[in-house]
CSV table of C-alpha atoms and ligand atoms in Angstrom, one decimal:
chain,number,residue,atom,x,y,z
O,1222,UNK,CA,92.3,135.5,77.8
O,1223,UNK,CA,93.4,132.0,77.3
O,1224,UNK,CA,93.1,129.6,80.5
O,1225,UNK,CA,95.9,129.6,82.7
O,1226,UNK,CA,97.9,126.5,83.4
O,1227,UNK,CA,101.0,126.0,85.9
O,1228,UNK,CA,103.2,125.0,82.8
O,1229,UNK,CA,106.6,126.6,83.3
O,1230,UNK,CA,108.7,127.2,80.2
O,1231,UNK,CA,112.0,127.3,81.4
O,1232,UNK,CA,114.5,129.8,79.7
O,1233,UNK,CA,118.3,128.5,78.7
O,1234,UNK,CA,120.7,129.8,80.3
O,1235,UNK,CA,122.6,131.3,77.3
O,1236,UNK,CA,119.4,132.7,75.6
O,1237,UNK,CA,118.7,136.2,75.7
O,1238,UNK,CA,115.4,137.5,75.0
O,1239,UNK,CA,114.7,140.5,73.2
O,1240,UNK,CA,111.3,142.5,72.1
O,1241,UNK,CA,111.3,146.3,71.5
O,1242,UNK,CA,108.6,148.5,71.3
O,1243,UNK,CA,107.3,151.8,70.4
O,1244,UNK,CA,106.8,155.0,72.6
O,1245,UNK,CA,103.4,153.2,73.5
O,1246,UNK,CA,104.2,149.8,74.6
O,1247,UNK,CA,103.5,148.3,71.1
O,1248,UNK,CA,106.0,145.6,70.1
O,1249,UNK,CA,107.8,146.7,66.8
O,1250,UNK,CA,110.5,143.9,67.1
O,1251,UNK,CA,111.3,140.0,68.4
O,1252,UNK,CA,113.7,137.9,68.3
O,1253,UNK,CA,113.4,134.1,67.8
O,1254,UNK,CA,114.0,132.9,71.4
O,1255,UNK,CA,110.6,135.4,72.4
O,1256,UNK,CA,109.3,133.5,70.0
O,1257,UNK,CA,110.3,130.0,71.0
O,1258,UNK,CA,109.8,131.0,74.7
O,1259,UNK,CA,106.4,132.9,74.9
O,1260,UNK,CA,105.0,131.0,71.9
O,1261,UNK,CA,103.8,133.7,69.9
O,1262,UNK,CA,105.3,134.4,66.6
O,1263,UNK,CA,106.8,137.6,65.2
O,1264,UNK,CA,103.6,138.1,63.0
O,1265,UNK,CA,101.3,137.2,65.8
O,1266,UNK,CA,103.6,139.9,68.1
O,1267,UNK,CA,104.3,142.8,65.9
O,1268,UNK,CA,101.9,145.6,66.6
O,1269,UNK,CA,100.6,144.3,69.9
O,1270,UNK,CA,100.7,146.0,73.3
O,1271,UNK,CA,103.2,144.4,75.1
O,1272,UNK,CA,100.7,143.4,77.9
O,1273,UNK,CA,100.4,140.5,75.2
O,1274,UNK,CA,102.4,138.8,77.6
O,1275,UNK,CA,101.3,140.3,80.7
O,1276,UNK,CA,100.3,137.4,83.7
O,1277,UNK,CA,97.9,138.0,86.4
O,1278,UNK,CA,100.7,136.9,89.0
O,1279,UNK,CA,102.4,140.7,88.1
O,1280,UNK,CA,101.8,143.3,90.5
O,1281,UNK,CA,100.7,146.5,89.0
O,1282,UNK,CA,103.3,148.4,90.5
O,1283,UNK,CA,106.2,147.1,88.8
O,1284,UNK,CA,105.0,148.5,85.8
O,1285,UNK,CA,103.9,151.5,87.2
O,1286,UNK,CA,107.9,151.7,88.7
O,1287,UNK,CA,108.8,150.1,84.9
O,1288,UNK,CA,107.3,153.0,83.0
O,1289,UNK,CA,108.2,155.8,85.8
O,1290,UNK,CA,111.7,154.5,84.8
O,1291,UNK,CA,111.3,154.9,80.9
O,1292,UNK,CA,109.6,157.9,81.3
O,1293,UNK,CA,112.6,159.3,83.2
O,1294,UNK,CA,114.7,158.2,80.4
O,1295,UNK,CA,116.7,155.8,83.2
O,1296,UNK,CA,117.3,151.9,82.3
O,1297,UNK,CA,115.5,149.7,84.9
O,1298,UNK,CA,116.2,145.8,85.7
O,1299,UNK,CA,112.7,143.5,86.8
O,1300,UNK,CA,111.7,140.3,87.1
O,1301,UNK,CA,109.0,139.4,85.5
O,1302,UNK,CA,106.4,136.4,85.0
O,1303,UNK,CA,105.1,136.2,81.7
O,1304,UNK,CA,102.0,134.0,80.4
O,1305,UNK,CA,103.0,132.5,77.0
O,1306,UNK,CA,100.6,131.5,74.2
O,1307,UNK,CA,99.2,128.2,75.7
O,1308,UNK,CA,98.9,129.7,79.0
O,1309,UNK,CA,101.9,128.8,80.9
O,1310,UNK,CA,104.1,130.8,82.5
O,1311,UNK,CA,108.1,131.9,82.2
O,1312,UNK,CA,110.2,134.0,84.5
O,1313,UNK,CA,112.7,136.0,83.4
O,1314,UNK,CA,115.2,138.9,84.3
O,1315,UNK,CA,114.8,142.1,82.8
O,1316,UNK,CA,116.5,144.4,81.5
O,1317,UNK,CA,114.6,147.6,80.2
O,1318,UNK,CA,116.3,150.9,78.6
O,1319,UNK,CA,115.0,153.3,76.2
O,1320,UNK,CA,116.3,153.7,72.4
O,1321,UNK,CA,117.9,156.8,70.7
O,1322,UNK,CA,117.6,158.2,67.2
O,1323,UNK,CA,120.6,160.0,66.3
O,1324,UNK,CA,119.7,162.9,67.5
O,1325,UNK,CA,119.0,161.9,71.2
O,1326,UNK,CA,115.4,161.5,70.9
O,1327,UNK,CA,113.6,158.4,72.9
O,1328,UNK,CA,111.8,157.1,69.7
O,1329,UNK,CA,111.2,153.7,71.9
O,1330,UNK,CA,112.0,151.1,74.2
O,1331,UNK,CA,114.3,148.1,74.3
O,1332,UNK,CA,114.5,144.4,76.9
O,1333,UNK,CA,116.6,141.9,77.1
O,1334,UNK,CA,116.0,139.5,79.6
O,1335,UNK,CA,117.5,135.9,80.6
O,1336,UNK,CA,116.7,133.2,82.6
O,1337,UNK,CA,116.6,134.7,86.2
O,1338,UNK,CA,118.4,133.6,89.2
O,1339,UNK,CA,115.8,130.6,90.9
O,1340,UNK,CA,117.6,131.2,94.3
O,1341,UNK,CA,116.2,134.6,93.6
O,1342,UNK,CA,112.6,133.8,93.0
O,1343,UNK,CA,111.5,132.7,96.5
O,1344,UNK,CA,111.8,136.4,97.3
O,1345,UNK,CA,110.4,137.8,94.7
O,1346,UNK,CA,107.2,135.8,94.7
O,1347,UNK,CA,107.4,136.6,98.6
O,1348,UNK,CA,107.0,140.4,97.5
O,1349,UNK,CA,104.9,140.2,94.5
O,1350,UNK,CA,102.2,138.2,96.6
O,1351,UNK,CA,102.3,141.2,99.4
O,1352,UNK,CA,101.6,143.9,95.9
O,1353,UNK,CA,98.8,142.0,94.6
O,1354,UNK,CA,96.9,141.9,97.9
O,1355,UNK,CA,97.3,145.3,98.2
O,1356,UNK,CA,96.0,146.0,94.7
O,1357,UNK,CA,93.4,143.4,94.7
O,1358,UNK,CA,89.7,144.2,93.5
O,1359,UNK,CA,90.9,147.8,93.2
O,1360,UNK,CA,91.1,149.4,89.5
O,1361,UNK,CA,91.8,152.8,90.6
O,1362,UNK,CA,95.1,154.4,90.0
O,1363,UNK,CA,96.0,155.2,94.3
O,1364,UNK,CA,96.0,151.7,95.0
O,1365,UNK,CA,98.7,151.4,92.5
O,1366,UNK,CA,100.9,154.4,94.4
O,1367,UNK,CA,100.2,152.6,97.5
O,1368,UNK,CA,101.1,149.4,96.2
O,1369,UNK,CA,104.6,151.9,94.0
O,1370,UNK,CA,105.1,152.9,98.0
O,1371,UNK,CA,105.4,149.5,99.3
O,1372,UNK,CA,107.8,148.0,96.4
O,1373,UNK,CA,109.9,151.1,97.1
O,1374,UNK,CA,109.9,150.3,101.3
O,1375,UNK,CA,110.8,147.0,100.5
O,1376,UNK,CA,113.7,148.3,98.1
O,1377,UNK,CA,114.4,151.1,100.7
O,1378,UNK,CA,115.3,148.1,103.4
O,1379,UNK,CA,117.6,146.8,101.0
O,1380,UNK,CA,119.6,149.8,100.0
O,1381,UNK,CA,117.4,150.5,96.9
O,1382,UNK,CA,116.0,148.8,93.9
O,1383,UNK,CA,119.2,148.4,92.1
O,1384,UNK,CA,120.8,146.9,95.3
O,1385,UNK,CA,117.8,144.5,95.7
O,1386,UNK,CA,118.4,144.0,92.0
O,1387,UNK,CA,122.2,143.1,92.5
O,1388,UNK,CA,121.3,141.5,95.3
O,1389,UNK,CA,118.9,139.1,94.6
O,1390,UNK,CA,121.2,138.4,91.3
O,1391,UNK,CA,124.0,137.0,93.4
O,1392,UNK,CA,121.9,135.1,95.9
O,1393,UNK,CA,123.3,131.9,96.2
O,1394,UNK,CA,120.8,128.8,96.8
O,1395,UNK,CA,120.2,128.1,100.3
O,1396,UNK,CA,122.4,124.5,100.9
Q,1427,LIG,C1,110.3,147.3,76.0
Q,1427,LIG,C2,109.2,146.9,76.9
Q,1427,LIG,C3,109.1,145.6,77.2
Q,1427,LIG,C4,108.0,145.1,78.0
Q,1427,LIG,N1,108.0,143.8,78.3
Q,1427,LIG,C5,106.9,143.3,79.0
Q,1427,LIG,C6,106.8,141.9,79.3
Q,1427,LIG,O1,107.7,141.1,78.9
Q,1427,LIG,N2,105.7,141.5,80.0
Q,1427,LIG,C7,104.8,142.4,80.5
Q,1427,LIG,O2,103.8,141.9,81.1
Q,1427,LIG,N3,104.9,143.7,80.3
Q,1427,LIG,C8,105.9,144.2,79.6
Q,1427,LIG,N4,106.0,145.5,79.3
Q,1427,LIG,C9,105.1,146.4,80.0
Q,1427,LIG,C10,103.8,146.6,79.3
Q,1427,LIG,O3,103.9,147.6,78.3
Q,1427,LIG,C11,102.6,146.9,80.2
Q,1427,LIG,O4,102.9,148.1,80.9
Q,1427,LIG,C12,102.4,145.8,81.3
Q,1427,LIG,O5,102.2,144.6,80.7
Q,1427,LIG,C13,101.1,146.1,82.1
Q,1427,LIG,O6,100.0,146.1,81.4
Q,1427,LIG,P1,98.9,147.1,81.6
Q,1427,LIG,O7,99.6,148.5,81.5
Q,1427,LIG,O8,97.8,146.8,80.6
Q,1427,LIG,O9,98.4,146.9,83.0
Q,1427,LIG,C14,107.1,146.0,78.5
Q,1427,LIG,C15,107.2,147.4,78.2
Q,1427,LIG,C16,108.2,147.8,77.4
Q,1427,LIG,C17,108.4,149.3,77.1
């Protein structure tokens, strides 16, 4: 993996950022602000894992709660840090839902994401923090349920994870 650096690419407010992928997790599709945000380009993206993107600074257990989501064919809002080509590092907001064939049939996944609310952030670096200590040095696939059980505690206390969501989406900065 490239070095890290603590470059922040910040996403515009009006941009929307989209990738899809394939039942797998490979990226079959992305638009150009993925490509002007994360640095990679479409040919450099297409037919990767999405974990292309994936930053150390994620707890494992959002994906884990990510994919339990997809999985259960429900739409599911994160944030997420991402690492971008050079390194850096964006945040965004989002927003995951699987795609239909005509028929009904999942045939793969979809995200859009914006720029997140910064007021917001605080928080959610507060929490991510707590889920990598708890996963940390451990590869096994318990310390990622332990780690699923304390993201949904912490939702729990907020009247669930699409409260928190909502929630953290209208905080207001503190004056
Ligand atoms: C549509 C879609 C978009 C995704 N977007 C991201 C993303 O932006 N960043 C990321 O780290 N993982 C993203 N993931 C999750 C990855 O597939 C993967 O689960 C995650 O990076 C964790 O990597 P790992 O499973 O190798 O630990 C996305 C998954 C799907 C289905």
């Amino acid at each position: 993996m490239k070095l890290l650096t603590s470059k922040e690419v910040l996403v515009d407010p009006d941009e929307l950022i989209v990738s899809k992928t394939d039942l797998a997790g490979r990226i079959t599709y992305v638009n150009a602000a993925f490509e002007r945000v994360s640095g990679y380009t479409r040919t450099q993206a297409i037919g990767q894992p999405h974990n292309m993107v994936r930053h150390p600074l994620m707890p494992r257990a959002v994906f884990g709660y990510l994919w339990e989501r997809l999985k259960a064919t429900e739409e599911v809002f994160a944030y997420v840090v991402n690492r971008t080509a050079t390194g850096g590092f964006y945040w965004v907001l989002a927003h995951v839902t699987p795609s239909r064939d005509a028929h009904g049939q999942v045939v793969g996944y979809h995200s859009a994401r914006r720029a997140p609310n910064r007021a917001a952030l605080a928080t959610v670096e507060a929490v991510y923090a707590q889920l990598r200590q708890l996963e940390a040095g451990r590869r096994d696939r318990a310390v990622v349920a332990t780690s699923m059980a304390r993201l949904h505690e912490v939702a729990t206390a907020h009247g669930g994870y699409e409260q928190l969501m909502f929630e953290l989406d209208a905080r207001q900065e503190a004056a």
